[in-house]
GROMACS .gro file of C-alpha atoms in nm:
model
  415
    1UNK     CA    1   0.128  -2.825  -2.263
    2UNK     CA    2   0.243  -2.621  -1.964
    3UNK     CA    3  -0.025  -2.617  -1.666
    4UNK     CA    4   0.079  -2.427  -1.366
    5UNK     CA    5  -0.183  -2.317  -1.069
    6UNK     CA    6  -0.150  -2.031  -0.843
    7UNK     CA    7  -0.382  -1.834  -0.580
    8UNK     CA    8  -0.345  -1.581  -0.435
    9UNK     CA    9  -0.458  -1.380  -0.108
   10UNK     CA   10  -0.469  -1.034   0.063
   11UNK     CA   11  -0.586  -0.959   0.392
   12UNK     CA   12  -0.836  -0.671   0.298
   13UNK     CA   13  -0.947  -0.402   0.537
   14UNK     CA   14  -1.303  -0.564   0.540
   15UNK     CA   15  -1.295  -0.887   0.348
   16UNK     CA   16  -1.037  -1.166   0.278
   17UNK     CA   17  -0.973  -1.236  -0.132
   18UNK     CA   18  -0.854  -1.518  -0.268
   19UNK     CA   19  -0.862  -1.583  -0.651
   20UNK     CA   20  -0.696  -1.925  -0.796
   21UNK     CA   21  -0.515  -1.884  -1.137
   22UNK     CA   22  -0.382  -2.095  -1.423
   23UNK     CA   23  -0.136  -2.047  -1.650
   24UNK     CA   24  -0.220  -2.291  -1.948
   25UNK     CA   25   0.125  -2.214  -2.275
   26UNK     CA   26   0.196  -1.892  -2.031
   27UNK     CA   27  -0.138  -1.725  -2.057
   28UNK     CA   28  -0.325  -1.649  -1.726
   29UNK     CA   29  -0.676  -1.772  -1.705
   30UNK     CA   30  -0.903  -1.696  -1.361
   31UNK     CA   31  -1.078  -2.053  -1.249
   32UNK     CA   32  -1.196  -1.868  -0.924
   33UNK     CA   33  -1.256  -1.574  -0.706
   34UNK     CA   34  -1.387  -1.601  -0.307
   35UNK     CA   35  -1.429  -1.278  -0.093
   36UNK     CA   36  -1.600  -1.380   0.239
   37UNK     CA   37  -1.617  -1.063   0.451
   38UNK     CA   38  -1.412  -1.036   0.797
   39UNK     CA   39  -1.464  -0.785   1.114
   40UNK     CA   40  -1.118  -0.861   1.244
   41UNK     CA   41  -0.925  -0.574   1.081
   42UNK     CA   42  -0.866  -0.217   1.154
   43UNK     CA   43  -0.696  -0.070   0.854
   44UNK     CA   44  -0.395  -0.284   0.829
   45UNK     CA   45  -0.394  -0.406   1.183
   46UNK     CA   46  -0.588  -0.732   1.244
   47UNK     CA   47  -0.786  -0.676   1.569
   48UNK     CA   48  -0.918  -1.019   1.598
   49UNK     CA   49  -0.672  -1.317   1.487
   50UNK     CA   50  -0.984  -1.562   1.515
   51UNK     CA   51  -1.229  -1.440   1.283
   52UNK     CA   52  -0.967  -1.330   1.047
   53UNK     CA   53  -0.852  -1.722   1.042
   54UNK     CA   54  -1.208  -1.837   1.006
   55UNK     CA   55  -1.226  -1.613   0.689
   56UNK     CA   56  -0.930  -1.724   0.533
   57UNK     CA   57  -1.023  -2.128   0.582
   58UNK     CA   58  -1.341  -2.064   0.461
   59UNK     CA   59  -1.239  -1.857   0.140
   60UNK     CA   60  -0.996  -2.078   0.064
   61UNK     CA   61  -1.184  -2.381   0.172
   62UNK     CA   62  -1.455  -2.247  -0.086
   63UNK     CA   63  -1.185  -2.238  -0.331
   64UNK     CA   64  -1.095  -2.535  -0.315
   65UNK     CA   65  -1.389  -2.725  -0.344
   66UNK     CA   66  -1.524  -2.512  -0.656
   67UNK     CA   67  -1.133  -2.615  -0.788
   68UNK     CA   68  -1.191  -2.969  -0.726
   69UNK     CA   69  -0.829  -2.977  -0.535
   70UNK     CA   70  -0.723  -2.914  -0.172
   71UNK     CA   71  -0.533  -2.518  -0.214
   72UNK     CA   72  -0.208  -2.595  -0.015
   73UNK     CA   73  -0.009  -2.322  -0.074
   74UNK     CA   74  -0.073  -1.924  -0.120
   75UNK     CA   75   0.105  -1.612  -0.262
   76UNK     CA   76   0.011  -1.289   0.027
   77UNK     CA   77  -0.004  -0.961  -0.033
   78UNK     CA   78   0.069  -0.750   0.172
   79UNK     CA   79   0.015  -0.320   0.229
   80UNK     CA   80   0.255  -0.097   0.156
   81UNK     CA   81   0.233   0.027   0.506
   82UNK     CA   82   0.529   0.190   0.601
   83UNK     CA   83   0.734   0.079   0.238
   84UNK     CA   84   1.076   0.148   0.234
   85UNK     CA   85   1.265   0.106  -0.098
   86UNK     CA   86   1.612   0.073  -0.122
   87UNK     CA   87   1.858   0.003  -0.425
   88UNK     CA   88   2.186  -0.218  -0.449
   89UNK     CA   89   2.414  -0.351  -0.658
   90UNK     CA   90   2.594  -0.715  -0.609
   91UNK     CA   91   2.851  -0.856  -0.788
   92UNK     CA   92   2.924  -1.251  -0.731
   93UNK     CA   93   3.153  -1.494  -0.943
   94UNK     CA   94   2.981  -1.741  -1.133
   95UNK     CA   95   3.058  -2.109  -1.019
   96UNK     CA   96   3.181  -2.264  -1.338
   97UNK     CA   97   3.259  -1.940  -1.577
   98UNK     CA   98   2.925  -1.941  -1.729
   99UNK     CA   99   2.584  -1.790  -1.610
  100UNK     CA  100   2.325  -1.979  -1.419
  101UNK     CA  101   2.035  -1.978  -1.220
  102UNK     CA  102   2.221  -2.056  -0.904
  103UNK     CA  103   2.463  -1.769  -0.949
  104UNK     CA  104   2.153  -1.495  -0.961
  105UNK     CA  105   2.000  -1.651  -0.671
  106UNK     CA  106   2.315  -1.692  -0.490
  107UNK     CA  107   2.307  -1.288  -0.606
  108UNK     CA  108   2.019  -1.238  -0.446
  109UNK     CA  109   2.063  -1.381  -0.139
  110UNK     CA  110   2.367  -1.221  -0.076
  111UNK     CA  111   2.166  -0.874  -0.176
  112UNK     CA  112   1.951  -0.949   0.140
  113UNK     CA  113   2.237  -0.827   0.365
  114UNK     CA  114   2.147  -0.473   0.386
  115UNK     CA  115   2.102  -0.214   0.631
  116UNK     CA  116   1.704  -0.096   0.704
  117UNK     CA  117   1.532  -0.010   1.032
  118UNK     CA  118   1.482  -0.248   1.334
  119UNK     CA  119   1.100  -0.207   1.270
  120UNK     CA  120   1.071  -0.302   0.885
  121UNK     CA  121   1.099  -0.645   0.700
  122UNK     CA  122   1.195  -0.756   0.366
  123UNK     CA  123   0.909  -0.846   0.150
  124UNK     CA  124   1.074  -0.841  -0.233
  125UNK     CA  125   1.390  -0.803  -0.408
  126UNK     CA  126   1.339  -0.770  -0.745
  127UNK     CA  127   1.627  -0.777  -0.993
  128UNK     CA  128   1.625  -0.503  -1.244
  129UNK     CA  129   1.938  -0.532  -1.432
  130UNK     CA  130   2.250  -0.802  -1.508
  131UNK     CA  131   2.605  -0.720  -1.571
  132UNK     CA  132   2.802  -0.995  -1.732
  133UNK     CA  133   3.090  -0.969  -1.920
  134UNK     CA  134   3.095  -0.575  -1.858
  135UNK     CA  135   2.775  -0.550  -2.033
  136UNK     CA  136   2.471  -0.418  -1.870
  137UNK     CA  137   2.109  -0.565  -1.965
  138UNK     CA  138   1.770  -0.625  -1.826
  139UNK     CA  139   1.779  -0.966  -2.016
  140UNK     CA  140   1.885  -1.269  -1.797
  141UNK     CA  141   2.218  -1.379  -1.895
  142UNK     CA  142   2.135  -1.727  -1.816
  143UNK     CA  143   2.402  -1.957  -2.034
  144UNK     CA  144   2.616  -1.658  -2.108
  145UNK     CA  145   3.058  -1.696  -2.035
  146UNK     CA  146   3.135  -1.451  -1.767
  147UNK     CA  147   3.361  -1.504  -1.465
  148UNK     CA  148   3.128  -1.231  -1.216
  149UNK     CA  149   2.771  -1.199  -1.265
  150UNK     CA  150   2.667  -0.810  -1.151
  151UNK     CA  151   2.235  -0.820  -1.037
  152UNK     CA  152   2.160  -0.463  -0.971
  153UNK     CA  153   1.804  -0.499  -0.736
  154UNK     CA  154   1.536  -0.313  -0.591
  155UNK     CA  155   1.463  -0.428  -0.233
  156UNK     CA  156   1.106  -0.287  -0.064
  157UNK     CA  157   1.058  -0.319   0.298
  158UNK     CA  158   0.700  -0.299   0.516
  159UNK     CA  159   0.618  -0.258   0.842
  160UNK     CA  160   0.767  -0.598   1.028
  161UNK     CA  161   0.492  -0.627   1.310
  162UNK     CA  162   0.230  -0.586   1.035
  163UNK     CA  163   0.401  -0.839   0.768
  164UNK     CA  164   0.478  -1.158   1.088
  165UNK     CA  165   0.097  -1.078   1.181
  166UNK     CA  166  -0.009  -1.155   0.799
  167UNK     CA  167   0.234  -1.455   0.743
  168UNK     CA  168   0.151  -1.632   1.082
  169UNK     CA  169  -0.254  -1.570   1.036
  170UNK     CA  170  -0.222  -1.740   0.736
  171UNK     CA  171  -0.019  -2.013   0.847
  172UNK     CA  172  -0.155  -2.085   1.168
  173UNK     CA  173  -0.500  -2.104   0.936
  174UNK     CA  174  -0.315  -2.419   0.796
  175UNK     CA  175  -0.161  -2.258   0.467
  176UNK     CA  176   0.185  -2.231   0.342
  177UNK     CA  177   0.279  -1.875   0.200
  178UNK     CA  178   0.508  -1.948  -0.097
  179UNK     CA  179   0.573  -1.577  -0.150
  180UNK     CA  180   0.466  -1.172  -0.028
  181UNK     CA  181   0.428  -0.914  -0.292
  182UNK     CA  182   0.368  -0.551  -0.164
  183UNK     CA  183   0.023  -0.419  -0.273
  184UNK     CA  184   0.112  -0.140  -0.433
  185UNK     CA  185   0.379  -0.304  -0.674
  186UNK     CA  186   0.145  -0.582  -0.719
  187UNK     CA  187  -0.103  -0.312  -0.844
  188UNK     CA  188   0.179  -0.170  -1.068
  189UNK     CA  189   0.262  -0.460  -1.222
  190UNK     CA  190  -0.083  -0.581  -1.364
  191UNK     CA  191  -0.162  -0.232  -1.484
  192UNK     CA  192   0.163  -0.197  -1.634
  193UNK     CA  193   0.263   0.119  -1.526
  194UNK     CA  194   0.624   0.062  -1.505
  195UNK     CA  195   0.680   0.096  -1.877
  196UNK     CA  196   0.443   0.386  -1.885
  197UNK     CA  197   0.626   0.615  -1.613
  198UNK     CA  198   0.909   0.737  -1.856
  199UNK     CA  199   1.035   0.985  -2.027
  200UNK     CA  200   1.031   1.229  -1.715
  201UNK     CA  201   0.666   1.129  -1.677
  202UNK     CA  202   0.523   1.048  -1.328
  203UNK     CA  203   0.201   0.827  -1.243
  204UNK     CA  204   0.053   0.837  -0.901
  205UNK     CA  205  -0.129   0.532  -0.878
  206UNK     CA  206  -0.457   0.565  -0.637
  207UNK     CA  207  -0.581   0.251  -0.452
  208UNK     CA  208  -0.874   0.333  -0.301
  209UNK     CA  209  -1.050   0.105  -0.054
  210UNK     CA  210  -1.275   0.100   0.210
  211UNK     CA  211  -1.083   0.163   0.542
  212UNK     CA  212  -0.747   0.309   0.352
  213UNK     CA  213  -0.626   0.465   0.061
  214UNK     CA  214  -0.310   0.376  -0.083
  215UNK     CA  215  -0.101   0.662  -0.303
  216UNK     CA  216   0.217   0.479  -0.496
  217UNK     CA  217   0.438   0.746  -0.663
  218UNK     CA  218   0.622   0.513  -1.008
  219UNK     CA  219   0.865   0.737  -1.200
  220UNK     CA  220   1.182   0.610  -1.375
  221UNK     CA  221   1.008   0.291  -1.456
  222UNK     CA  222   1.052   0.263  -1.062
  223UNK     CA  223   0.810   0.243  -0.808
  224UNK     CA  224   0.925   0.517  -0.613
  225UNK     CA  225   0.715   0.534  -0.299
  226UNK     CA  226   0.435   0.468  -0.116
  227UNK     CA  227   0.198   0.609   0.166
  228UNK     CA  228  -0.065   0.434   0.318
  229UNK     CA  229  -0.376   0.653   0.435
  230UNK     CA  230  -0.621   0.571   0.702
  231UNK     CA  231  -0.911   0.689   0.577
  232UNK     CA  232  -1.133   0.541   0.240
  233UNK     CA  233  -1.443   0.576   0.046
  234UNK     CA  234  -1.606   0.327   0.290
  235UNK     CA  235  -1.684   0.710   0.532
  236UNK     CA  236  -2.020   0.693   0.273
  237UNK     CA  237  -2.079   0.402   0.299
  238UNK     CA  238  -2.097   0.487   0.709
  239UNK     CA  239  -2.278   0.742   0.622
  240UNK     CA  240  -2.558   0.577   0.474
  241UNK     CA  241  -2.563   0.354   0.749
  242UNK     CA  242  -2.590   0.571   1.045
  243UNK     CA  243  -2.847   0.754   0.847
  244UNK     CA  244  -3.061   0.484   0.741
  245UNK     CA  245  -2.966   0.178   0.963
  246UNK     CA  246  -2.887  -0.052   0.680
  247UNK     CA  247  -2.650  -0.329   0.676
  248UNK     CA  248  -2.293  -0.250   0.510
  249UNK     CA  249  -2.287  -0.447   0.245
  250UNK     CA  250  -2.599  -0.290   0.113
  251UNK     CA  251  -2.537   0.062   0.159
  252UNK     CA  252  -2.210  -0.038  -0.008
  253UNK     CA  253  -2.443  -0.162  -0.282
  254UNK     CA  254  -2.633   0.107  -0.310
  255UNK     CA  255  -2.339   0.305  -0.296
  256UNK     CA  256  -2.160   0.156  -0.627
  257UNK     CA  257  -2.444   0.152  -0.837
  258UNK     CA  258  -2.683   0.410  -0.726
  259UNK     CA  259  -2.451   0.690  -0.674
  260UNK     CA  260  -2.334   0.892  -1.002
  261UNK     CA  261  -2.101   1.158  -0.940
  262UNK     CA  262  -2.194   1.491  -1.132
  263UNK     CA  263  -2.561   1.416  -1.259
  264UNK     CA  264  -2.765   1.620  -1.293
  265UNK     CA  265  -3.135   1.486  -1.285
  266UNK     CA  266  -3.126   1.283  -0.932
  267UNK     CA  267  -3.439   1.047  -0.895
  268UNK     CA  268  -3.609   1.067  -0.583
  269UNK     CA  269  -3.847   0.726  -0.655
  270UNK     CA  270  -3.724   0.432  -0.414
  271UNK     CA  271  -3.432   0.264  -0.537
  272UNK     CA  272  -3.427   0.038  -0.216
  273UNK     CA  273  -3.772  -0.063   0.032
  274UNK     CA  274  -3.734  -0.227   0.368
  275UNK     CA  275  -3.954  -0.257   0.656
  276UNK     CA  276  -3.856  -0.207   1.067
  277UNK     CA  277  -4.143  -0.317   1.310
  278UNK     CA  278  -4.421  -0.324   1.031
  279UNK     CA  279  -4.288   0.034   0.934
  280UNK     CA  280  -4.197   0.082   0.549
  281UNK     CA  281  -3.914   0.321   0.449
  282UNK     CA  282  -3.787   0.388   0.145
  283UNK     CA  283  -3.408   0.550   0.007
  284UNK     CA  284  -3.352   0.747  -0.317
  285UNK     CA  285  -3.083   0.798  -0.598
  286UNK     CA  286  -3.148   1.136  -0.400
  287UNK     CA  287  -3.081   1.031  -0.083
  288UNK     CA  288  -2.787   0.861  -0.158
  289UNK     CA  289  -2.624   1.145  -0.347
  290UNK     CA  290  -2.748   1.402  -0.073
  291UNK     CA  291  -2.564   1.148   0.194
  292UNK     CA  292  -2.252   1.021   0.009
  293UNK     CA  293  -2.131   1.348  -0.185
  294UNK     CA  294  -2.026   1.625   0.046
  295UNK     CA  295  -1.829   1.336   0.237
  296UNK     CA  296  -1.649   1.257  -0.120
  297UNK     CA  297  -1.539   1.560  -0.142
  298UNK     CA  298  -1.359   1.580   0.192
  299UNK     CA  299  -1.209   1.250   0.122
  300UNK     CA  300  -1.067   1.392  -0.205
  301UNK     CA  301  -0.986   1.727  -0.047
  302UNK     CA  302  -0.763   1.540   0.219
  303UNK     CA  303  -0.611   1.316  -0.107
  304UNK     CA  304  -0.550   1.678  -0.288
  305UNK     CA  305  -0.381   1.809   0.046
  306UNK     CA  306  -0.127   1.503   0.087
  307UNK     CA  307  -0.051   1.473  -0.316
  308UNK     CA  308  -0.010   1.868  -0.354
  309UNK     CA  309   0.344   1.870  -0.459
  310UNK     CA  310   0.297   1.561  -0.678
  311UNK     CA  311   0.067   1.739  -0.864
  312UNK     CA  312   0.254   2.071  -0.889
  313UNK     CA  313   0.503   1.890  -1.132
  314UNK     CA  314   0.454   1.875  -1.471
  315UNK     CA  315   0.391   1.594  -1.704
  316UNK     CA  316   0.174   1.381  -1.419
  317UNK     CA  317  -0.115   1.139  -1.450
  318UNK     CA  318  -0.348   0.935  -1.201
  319UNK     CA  319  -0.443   0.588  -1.255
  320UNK     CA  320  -0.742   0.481  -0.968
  321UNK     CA  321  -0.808   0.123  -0.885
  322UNK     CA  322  -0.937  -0.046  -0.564
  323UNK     CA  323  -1.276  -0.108  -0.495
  324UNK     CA  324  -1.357   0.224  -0.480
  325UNK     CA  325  -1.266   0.241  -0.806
  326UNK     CA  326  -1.639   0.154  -0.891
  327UNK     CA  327  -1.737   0.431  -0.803
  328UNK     CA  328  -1.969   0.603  -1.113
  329UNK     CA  329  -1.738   0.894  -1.287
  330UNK     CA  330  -1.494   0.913  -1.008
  331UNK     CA  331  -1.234   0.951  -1.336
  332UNK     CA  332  -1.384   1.257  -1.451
  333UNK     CA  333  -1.462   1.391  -1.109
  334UNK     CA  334  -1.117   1.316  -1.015
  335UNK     CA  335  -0.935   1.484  -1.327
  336UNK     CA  336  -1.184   1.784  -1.263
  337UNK     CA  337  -1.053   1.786  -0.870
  338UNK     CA  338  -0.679   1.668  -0.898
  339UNK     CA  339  -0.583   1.904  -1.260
  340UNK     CA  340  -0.445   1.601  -1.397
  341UNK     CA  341  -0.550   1.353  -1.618
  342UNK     CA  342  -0.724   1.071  -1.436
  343UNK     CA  343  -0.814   0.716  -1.518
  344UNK     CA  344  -0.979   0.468  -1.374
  345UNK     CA  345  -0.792   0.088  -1.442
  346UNK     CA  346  -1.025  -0.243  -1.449
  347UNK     CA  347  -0.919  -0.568  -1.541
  348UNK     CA  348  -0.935  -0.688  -1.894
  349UNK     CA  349  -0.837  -1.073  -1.764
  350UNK     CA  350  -1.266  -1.282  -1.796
  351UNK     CA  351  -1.346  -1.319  -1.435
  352UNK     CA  352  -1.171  -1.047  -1.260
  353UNK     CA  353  -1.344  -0.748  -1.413
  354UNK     CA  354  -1.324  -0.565  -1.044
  355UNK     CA  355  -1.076  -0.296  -0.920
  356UNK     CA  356  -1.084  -0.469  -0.606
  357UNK     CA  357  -0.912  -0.777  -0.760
  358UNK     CA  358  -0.610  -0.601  -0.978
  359UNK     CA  359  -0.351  -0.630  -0.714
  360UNK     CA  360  -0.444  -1.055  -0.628
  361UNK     CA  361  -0.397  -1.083  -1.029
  362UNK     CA  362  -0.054  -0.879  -1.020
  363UNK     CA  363   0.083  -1.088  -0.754
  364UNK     CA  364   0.069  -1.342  -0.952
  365UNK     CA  365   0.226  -1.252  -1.259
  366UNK     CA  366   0.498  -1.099  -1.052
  367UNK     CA  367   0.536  -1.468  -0.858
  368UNK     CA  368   0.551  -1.634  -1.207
  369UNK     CA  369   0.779  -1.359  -1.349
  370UNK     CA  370   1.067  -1.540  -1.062
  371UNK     CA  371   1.056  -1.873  -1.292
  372UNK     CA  372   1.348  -1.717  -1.463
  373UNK     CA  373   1.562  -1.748  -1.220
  374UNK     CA  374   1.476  -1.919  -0.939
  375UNK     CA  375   1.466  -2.333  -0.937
  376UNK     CA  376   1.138  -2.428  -0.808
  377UNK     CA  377   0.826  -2.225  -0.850
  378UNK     CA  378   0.598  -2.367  -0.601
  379UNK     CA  379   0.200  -2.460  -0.678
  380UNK     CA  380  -0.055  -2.392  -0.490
  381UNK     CA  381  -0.193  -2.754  -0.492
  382UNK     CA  382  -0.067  -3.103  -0.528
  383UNK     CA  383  -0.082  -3.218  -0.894
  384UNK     CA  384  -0.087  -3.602  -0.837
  385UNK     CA  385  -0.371  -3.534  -0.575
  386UNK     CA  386  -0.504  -3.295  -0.864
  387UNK     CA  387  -0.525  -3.511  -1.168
  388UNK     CA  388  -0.615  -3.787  -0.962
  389UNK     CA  389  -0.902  -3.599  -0.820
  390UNK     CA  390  -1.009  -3.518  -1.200
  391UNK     CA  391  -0.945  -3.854  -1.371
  392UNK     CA  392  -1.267  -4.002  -1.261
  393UNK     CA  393  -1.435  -3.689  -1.403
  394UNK     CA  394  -1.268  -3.726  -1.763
  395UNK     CA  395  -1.373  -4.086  -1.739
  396UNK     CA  396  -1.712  -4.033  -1.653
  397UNK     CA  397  -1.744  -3.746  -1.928
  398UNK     CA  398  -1.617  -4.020  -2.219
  399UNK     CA  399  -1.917  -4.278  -2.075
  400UNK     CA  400  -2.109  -3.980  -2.120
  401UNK     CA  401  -2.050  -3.904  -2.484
  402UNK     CA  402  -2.015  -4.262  -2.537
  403UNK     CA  403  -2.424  -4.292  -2.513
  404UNK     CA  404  -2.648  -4.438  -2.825
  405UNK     CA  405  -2.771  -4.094  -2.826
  406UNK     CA  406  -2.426  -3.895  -2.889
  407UNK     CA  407  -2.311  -4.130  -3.133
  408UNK     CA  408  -2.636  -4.123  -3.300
  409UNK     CA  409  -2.587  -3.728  -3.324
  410UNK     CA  410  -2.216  -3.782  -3.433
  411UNK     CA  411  -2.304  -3.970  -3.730
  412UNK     CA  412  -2.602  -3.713  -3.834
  413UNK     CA  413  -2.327  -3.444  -3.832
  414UNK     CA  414  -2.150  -3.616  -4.027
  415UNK     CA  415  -2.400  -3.639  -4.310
   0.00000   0.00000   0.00000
């Protein structure tokens, strides 16, 4: 049996997530998921380096404890603020005539040596195609006679103040980063949308979370582009704050599951009952829709504005994820406002049923997807320490079953 263990964590606009991953005979299984909120960031920009680090020790201090192992090691995503995307082809010679996994990384490396702004750092190369022996193919060649091994890759930038502030908060909060994956092709990835935008068919892929919205343009099996916007559904939930006072997380509560885009009979009994000074007040499915609706629609006015020529060409669809995403019939409402068919992508995987999670979850599969060629995949955590940790467990388990009781019950099954 094959047991590998991953997490994985993203500096959200309001929260930190980490989730913690297995792959058990190379299927993913979630052990855990930890969001602990944050005030420190300002869209992408972290505004206050000490209570983001406080977040991240304690979500992945959380983490670790529910795991029963010390988390060492982390994959971070990152935004796709200010992506750049770039496309290259290298050609080296392969060291002893046949194909190995030295030779693509040796390809790789050398594909780092590129030209891209002063301002933007390299956060993924991703090889899409081999050439050995004349022959191209998006299989590895690995074991295959050739003298020259071609890797033709796909290179995606970010914004370098932005990516150093990520990687250092992290690191200074006593974590190793094994690996960055851009949001938006982490997103692409677990929905798999690359095999889906063919054919002359584009998908604009709609991340939409609190503070910013992210719009990811795949075509050509390609992720094309990416624009980050400053502004996100969270503008209701600020709404419903200034209007009734209440604390963000549960207007953002009330929000997600009180709010149902395009019904018709609203409720005006009290959905939600608090008291200030001895006074009682009350909020409605009413009041919420009254509050969060018209500012919706400016939000997907402004979305309609930027993606205008997107949607002027034919054969496009809209995938939504995000946290947003939760929003009730913002699929319909969206296909109604955009013209184009619209769906809304959750997570099939037990445990990560939340739009908010689907880019922590692609990360990972596109970290494990480098095992191919690249000589040591790094763990999150220490294994001896690990099965150390769980020995005593297993031991204690077998005393448990090994009661008068249990083997009592054993021998009635039997019969």
């Amino acid at each position: 049996m094959n047991k590998e263990i991953f997490a994985a964590l993203e500096i959200a606009d309001h929260e930190i997530r980490v989730i913690v991953c297995e792959f058990h005979n190379f299927k993913l299984n979630v052990l855990k998921v930890e969001r602990v909120e944050t005030g420190g960031v300002s869209h992408v920009t972290v505004v206050n380096e000490d209570a983001v680090k406080s977040s991240i020790q304690k979500a992945i201090e959380n983490a670790s404890r529910l795991l029963g192992a010390e988390i060492k090691r982390v994959i971070l995503v990152v935004p796709s603020y200010h992506m750049g995307r770039y496309a290259k082809r290298v050609i080296v010679n392969t060291q002893s005539g046949v194909v190995t996994k030295e030779d693509i990384q040796s390809a790789l490396k050398t594909a780092r040596y590129i030209d891209i702004p002063s301002d933007s750092e390299i956060v993924q190369i991703i090889p899409t195609r081999y050439i050995a022996n004349g022959y191209p193919s998006k299989r590895i060649p690995l074991n295959e006679k050739s003298d020259t091994l071609g890797v033709e890759v796909e290179i995606f930038t970010a914004d370098k103040e932005m990516v150093y502030q990520h990687v250092s908060l992290v690191e200074e909060a006593g974590y190793k980063v094994i690996d960055l994956c851009l949001d938006s092709y982490a997103l692409a990835s677990e929905t798999s949308l690359f095999g889906q935008a063919v054919g002359g068919k584009y998908i604009l892929l709609l991340r939409m979370e609190r503070q910013n919205t992210t719009l990811s343009l795949l075509a050509n099996g390609k992720l094309v582009n990416s624009t980050l916007v400053d502004t996100g559904y969270g503008e209701m939930i600020g709404a419903l704050n200034e209007a009734y006072g209440l604390p963000f997380d549960i207007c953002n509560r009330l929000l997600l599951y009180n709010f149902e885009i395009g019904k018709k009979d609203l409720g005006t009994s009290p959905i939600y009952y608090w008291t200030v000074s001895g006074i009682p007040y009350t909020v409605s499915e009413k009041d919420v829709y009254e509050k969060a609706m018209p500012i919706l629609q400016r939000y997907v006015d402004k979305l309609k504005d930027i993606s205008k020529d997107i949607f002027a060409t034919e054969n496009v669809s809209c995938v939504i994820s995000g946290e947003g995403s939760d929003i009730q019939n913002i699929g319909q409402y969206l296909t109604e406002q955009f013209g184009v068919d619209t769906q809304v992508y959750t997570p099939e995987t037990l445990g990560i049923r939340n739009g908010a999670l689907a880019t922590l979850v692609g990360s990972v599969y596109s970290y494990y997807d480098q095992r191919f060629y690249l000589t040591d995949i790094y763990s999150s955590i220490d294994y001896p320490d690990y099965l150390a940790d769980q020995l005593p467990k297993t031991e204690e388990k077998k005393r448990d079953e090994d009661t008068l009781s249990n083997r009592l019950k054993k021998v009635f099954a039997k019969n």
